[in-house]
Coordinates of C-alpha atoms in Angstrom, one line a residue:
M275 CA 221.7 248.5 27.4
V276 CA 225.0 250.0 26.8
T277 CA 225.9 253.3 27.3
V278 CA 228.6 254.7 25.0
P279 CA 229.4 258.2 23.8
N280 CA 228.0 259.7 20.7
P281 CA 229.9 257.8 17.8
S282 CA 230.8 260.6 16.2
H283 CA 233.1 261.7 19.0
R284 CA 235.9 259.5 18.4
P285 CA 239.2 260.1 19.9
A286 CA 242.1 261.8 17.6
F287 CA 243.3 258.5 16.3
P288 CA 243.1 259.0 12.5
L289 CA 243.6 255.9 10.4
A290 CA 247.1 256.8 8.9
L291 CA 248.1 256.7 12.9
G292 CA 245.6 254.2 14.5
L293 CA 246.5 251.3 12.2
P294 CA 250.0 251.4 12.7
L295 CA 249.5 251.5 16.4
A296 CA 247.7 248.4 15.7
L297 CA 250.2 247.0 13.6
V298 CA 252.7 247.5 16.8
T299 CA 250.2 246.0 19.3
G300 CA 250.2 242.9 17.1
L301 CA 253.9 242.9 17.4
V302 CA 254.1 242.4 21.0
L303 CA 251.9 239.3 20.9
P304 CA 254.4 236.7 19.1
L305 CA 257.0 238.0 21.5
Q306 CA 254.8 237.0 24.5
G307 CA 253.8 234.3 23.1
R308 CA 257.4 233.0 22.6
I309 CA 258.4 233.8 26.4
N310 CA 255.2 232.1 27.8
G311 CA 255.8 228.9 25.7
A312 CA 259.1 228.8 26.9
L313 CA 258.1 229.2 30.1
A314 CA 255.7 226.6 29.9
V315 CA 258.5 224.1 28.9
K316 CA 260.7 225.0 31.7
L317 CA 258.0 224.4 34.2
E318 CA 256.3 221.3 32.2
D319 CA 253.0 222.9 32.9
G320 CA 251.0 225.2 30.7
I321 CA 248.5 226.6 33.2
T322 CA 251.1 227.5 35.8
A323 CA 253.1 229.2 33.0
S324 CA 249.6 231.2 32.2
V325 CA 248.9 232.0 35.9
V326 CA 252.5 233.4 35.9
S327 CA 252.1 235.6 33.0
F328 CA 248.6 236.9 34.1
T329 CA 249.8 237.7 37.8
T330 CA 252.9 239.4 36.7
G331 CA 250.8 241.3 34.2
L332 CA 248.4 242.2 37.2
V333 CA 251.3 243.4 39.4
V334 CA 252.8 245.5 36.9
I335 CA 249.2 247.0 35.9
A336 CA 248.3 247.5 39.6
A337 CA 251.5 249.6 40.2
I338 CA 251.1 251.6 37.7
S339 CA 247.6 252.5 38.8
L340 CA 248.8 253.3 42.1
A341 CA 251.7 255.5 40.8
T342 CA 250.1 257.6 38.3
P343 CA 247.7 260.3 38.8
K344 CA 245.5 258.9 35.8
G345 CA 245.6 255.3 37.1
R346 CA 244.5 256.3 40.4
S347 CA 241.6 258.4 38.8
G348 CA 240.7 255.3 36.9
L349 CA 240.5 253.2 39.7
Q350 CA 238.4 255.7 41.6
S351 CA 236.1 255.5 38.4
I352 CA 235.5 251.6 38.5
L353 CA 233.1 251.1 41.3
P354 CA 230.9 254.0 40.1
A355 CA 230.8 252.9 36.8
V356 CA 229.6 249.3 37.8
R357 CA 227.4 250.7 40.3
N358 CA 225.6 253.0 37.7
R359 CA 225.7 250.1 34.8
S360 CA 227.2 252.4 32.5
F361 CA 227.8 249.2 30.8
P362 CA 226.7 245.7 31.6
P363 CA 228.4 244.5 34.6
Y364 CA 229.4 241.1 33.1
Y365 CA 232.0 243.6 31.1
V366 CA 234.4 243.6 34.2
M367 CA 234.9 239.7 33.3
A368 CA 236.2 240.5 29.9
G369 CA 239.4 239.2 30.9
A370 CA 238.0 235.6 31.2
V371 CA 238.3 235.4 27.3
G372 CA 241.8 235.7 27.7
A373 CA 242.2 233.0 30.2
F374 CA 239.9 231.0 27.8
F375 CA 242.3 231.8 24.9
V376 CA 245.0 230.3 26.9
F377 CA 243.1 227.3 28.0
A378 CA 242.6 226.7 24.3
Q379 CA 246.0 227.2 23.3
S380 CA 247.3 224.8 26.0
F381 CA 244.8 222.1 25.1
T382 CA 245.1 222.1 21.2
V383 CA 248.4 223.6 20.0
G384 CA 249.7 220.4 20.7
L385 CA 247.1 218.2 18.8
L386 CA 246.4 220.7 15.9
G387 CA 250.0 222.4 15.5
V388 CA 250.5 226.3 15.7
A389 CA 249.7 226.7 11.9
L390 CA 246.1 225.3 12.2
F391 CA 245.6 226.8 15.6
T392 CA 246.4 230.2 14.1
V393 CA 244.0 229.8 11.3
A394 CA 241.2 228.9 13.5
T395 CA 241.5 231.7 15.9
V396 CA 242.2 234.5 13.0
T397 CA 239.0 233.1 11.5
G398 CA 237.0 233.3 14.6
Q399 CA 238.2 236.7 15.3
T400 CA 237.6 238.3 11.8
L401 CA 234.3 236.8 11.7
S402 CA 233.0 238.2 15.2
G403 CA 234.9 241.5 14.1
L404 CA 232.4 242.1 11.5
L405 CA 229.5 240.9 13.8
V406 CA 230.9 243.2 17.0
D407 CA 230.8 246.3 15.0
R408 CA 227.6 245.7 13.3
M409 CA 226.0 245.4 16.5
G410 CA 227.6 248.5 18.0
I411 CA 228.5 247.2 21.2
A412 CA 232.2 249.1 20.9
P413 CA 232.5 252.6 22.0
G414 CA 232.7 253.5 18.1
G415 CA 229.4 253.1 17.3
K416 CA 227.9 251.0 14.6
R417 CA 229.9 250.0 11.3
S418 CA 228.1 248.6 8.4
I419 CA 229.2 245.3 6.8
T420 CA 230.0 246.1 3.2
G421 CA 231.3 244.4 0.8
V422 CA 234.7 245.6 0.6
R423 CA 234.8 244.7 4.4
V424 CA 233.8 241.2 3.8
L425 CA 236.4 241.0 1.2
G426 CA 239.1 242.2 3.3
S427 CA 238.2 239.8 6.0
V428 CA 238.3 236.8 3.5
L429 CA 241.6 238.2 2.2
T430 CA 242.6 238.3 5.6
V431 CA 242.0 234.4 6.6
A432 CA 243.3 233.3 3.3
A433 CA 246.6 235.5 3.7
V434 CA 246.8 233.9 7.2
A435 CA 246.3 230.5 5.8
W436 CA 248.9 231.1 3.2
A437 CA 251.5 232.6 5.2
V438 CA 251.5 229.6 7.9
S439 CA 251.0 226.8 5.4
P440 CA 254.6 225.6 5.4
R441 CA 253.9 224.5 9.0
F442 CA 251.0 222.3 8.1
G443 CA 251.9 218.4 8.2
G444 CA 250.6 215.9 5.7
T445 CA 249.6 213.0 7.9
A446 CA 246.9 214.6 10.2
D447 CA 243.4 213.0 10.4
V448 CA 241.2 215.9 9.2
G449 CA 238.2 214.0 10.6
A450 CA 240.0 213.8 14.2
L451 CA 240.6 217.6 14.1
V452 CA 237.3 218.9 13.6
L453 CA 236.3 218.9 17.2
P454 CA 239.7 220.3 18.5
V455 CA 239.4 222.9 16.2
I456 CA 236.3 224.2 17.4
L457 CA 237.9 225.5 20.7
P458 CA 240.4 228.2 19.2
L459 CA 237.5 229.2 16.7
V460 CA 235.3 229.9 19.7
A461 CA 238.3 231.7 21.2
G462 CA 239.3 233.8 18.4
F463 CA 235.4 234.6 18.0
L464 CA 235.4 235.8 21.6
M465 CA 238.2 238.3 21.5
S466 CA 236.5 240.9 19.1
F467 CA 233.8 240.9 22.1
Q468 CA 236.6 241.2 24.8
Q469 CA 238.1 244.1 22.8
A470 CA 234.6 245.7 22.4
M471 CA 233.9 245.6 26.2
N472 CA 237.3 246.7 26.8
G473 CA 237.3 249.4 24.7
T474 CA 233.6 250.5 26.3
A475 CA 234.9 250.3 29.8
T476 CA 237.9 252.5 28.7
V477 CA 235.5 255.0 27.9
H478 CA 233.8 255.1 31.1
Y479 CA 236.9 254.4 33.5
G480 CA 238.5 257.5 31.2
T481 CA 241.5 255.4 30.8
P482 CA 242.8 252.0 29.5
I483 CA 245.0 251.7 32.6
A484 CA 242.0 250.8 34.8
A485 CA 240.5 248.6 32.0
T486 CA 243.8 246.7 31.7
L487 CA 243.5 246.5 35.4
V488 CA 240.2 244.8 35.5
N489 CA 241.1 242.4 32.4
F490 CA 243.9 241.1 34.4
L491 CA 242.1 240.8 37.6
A492 CA 239.6 238.7 36.0
G493 CA 241.8 236.5 33.7
S494 CA 244.1 235.9 36.9
L495 CA 241.0 234.7 39.1
V496 CA 240.0 232.3 36.2
L497 CA 243.3 230.9 36.0
W498 CA 244.5 230.7 39.6
V499 CA 240.9 228.6 40.1
A500 CA 242.1 226.4 37.4
L501 CA 245.5 226.2 39.0
L502 CA 244.1 224.9 42.3
I503 CA 242.4 222.1 40.6
K504 CA 245.4 221.3 38.3
L505 CA 247.6 221.0 41.9
A506 CA 244.8 219.4 43.7
V507 CA 244.5 216.5 40.9
A508 CA 248.1 216.4 39.3
G509 CA 250.8 218.2 41.8
A510 CA 253.2 220.9 41.1
G511 CA 255.5 221.1 37.9
N512 CA 259.0 222.5 38.2
P513 CA 260.0 225.2 40.5
L514 CA 260.0 228.7 39.0
P515 CA 263.2 229.8 37.1
S516 CA 265.2 232.8 38.3
E517 CA 266.1 234.3 34.7
W518 CA 263.9 237.4 34.8
W519 CA 263.1 237.3 31.0
Y520 CA 260.5 234.3 31.9
Y521 CA 258.4 237.0 33.4
A522 CA 258.2 239.8 30.6
G523 CA 254.9 237.9 29.4
G524 CA 252.5 239.6 31.5
P525 CA 253.9 243.3 31.0
L526 CA 253.9 242.9 27.3
G527 CA 250.3 241.5 27.5
C528 CA 249.6 245.0 29.7
I529 CA 251.0 246.8 26.6
A530 CA 248.8 245.1 24.1
I531 CA 245.5 245.1 26.0
G532 CA 245.7 248.7 26.7
L533 CA 246.6 249.7 23.2
A534 CA 244.0 247.6 21.9
A535 CA 241.3 249.1 24.2
L536 CA 242.3 252.6 23.0
L537 CA 242.0 251.7 19.3
V538 CA 238.6 249.9 18.9
R539 CA 237.0 253.4 19.5
S540 CA 238.8 254.9 16.4
L541 CA 239.2 251.9 14.2
G542 CA 236.3 249.8 15.0
V543 CA 237.1 245.9 16.4
L544 CA 237.2 244.6 12.8
V545 CA 240.3 247.2 11.5
T546 CA 241.9 246.9 15.2
G547 CA 241.7 243.2 14.8
L548 CA 243.0 242.6 11.5
G549 CA 245.7 245.0 12.2
M550 CA 247.0 243.1 15.2
I551 CA 246.8 240.0 13.2
A552 CA 249.1 241.6 10.6
G553 CA 251.3 242.5 13.4
Q554 CA 251.4 239.3 14.6
L555 CA 252.4 237.7 11.3
V556 CA 255.3 240.1 11.1
G557 CA 256.6 239.8 14.2
S558 CA 256.7 236.1 14.1
L559 CA 258.7 236.3 10.6
V560 CA 261.0 238.3 12.5
L561 CA 261.4 236.4 15.4
D562 CA 261.6 233.4 13.3
V563 CA 264.4 235.1 11.5
V564 CA 266.5 236.8 14.0
I565 CA 265.5 234.2 17.2
P566 CA 264.7 230.9 15.5
T567 CA 263.4 228.1 17.3
A568 CA 263.8 224.1 16.7
G569 CA 261.4 223.3 13.7
T570 CA 261.4 227.1 12.6
V571 CA 260.2 227.4 8.9
V572 CA 260.8 230.7 6.9
A573 CA 259.6 229.8 3.6
L574 CA 258.1 232.1 0.8
P575 CA 254.4 231.5 1.1
T576 CA 255.2 232.9 4.7
V577 CA 256.7 236.2 3.2
L578 CA 254.3 236.5 0.2
G579 CA 251.2 235.6 3.0
T580 CA 252.4 238.1 5.5
L581 CA 252.5 241.0 2.6
L582 CA 249.0 239.8 1.4
T583 CA 247.6 240.5 4.7
L584 CA 249.3 243.5 5.1
A585 CA 247.1 244.4 1.7
A586 CA 244.0 243.0 3.1
I587 CA 244.4 245.4 5.9
V588 CA 244.4 248.1 3.5
V589 CA 241.2 246.8 1.7
A590 CA 239.2 246.4 4.7
S591 CA 240.2 249.5 6.4
L592 CA 240.0 252.3 3.8
P593 CA 236.8 254.3 3.7
W594 CA 236.4 253.6 -0.3
P595 CA 233.3 256.0 -0.9
R596 CA 230.8 255.3 -3.5
G597 CA 232.6 256.2 -6.8
S598 CA 236.3 255.2 -6.0
F599 CA 236.7 252.8 -8.4
P600 CA 236.4 253.8 -12.6
G601 CA 233.4 251.7 -13.9
R602 CA 231.2 251.5 -11.0
P603 CA 227.9 252.9 -11.1
G604 CA 227.7 256.7 -9.4
A605 CA 231.6 257.0 -10.0
K606 CA 231.2 260.5 -11.3
G607 CA 229.7 261.7 -7.6
R608 CA 227.8 260.3 -4.7

């Protein structure tokens, strides 16, 4: 059984502050993806690039944990929380979801393309966001599946599909893509559970620093095992580059995971995830305009789909009390 604080005792992150923070958190992810992708090309090895990203993130968050009073306090809380079963012990392996997402990205983006991969992960994450909030496994407690939240979720998936539609190719064999699509769909579905587990762990550790550290430790462990298997089978790739910016993906991941762990308690998993999705689209659009890469497409559907995503977040996140809309039954009062 998961022990979480009283859902009414939520931290001071009102929607007006929490939703912009979720958007900022999402803005980090496209930059991280661009850096990790460039590193994978440089090394000609996606698994090694993922290991480098997770390991540098682990080093940074470990240094923060040791150097700050809050971090040291969180370190001291990890083992007691696990021993006392303040939450299910498998929550410490939440970072394995991040490792699984990296695997899905490495093995399917080349086949599916970025657009279809994005739609699949967003669909999975949006569906599970509704489910996780309804189950109440995040520290904010249960949140009902309302018609408005479902509408906002459907609008989000449609908006993302519209925004990335210029990247779709017209020659793909749809039947051949069915099985590969399942992998990013599952990866996206698991991401909401990861956010809920990290949020719950943050409550019991007393700080997102400790939850982020455990997350990177678990993810690094999984990826190092995968790398050792890869080295035994296929050998090493290119040597590591000397440019410092290739190693910034891990620290950026620390920021994203830490903020998401804080926000799920205030906003819930669904709204946090939708806010981050909107941030990803905005960040990707800015990157494609400011630092375009080969094959970059910035078309009108990309801009309009991004704006529609922001509108969908508003639909899903606002409380919309009964009687808010003229003509609805009970419009004069609750």
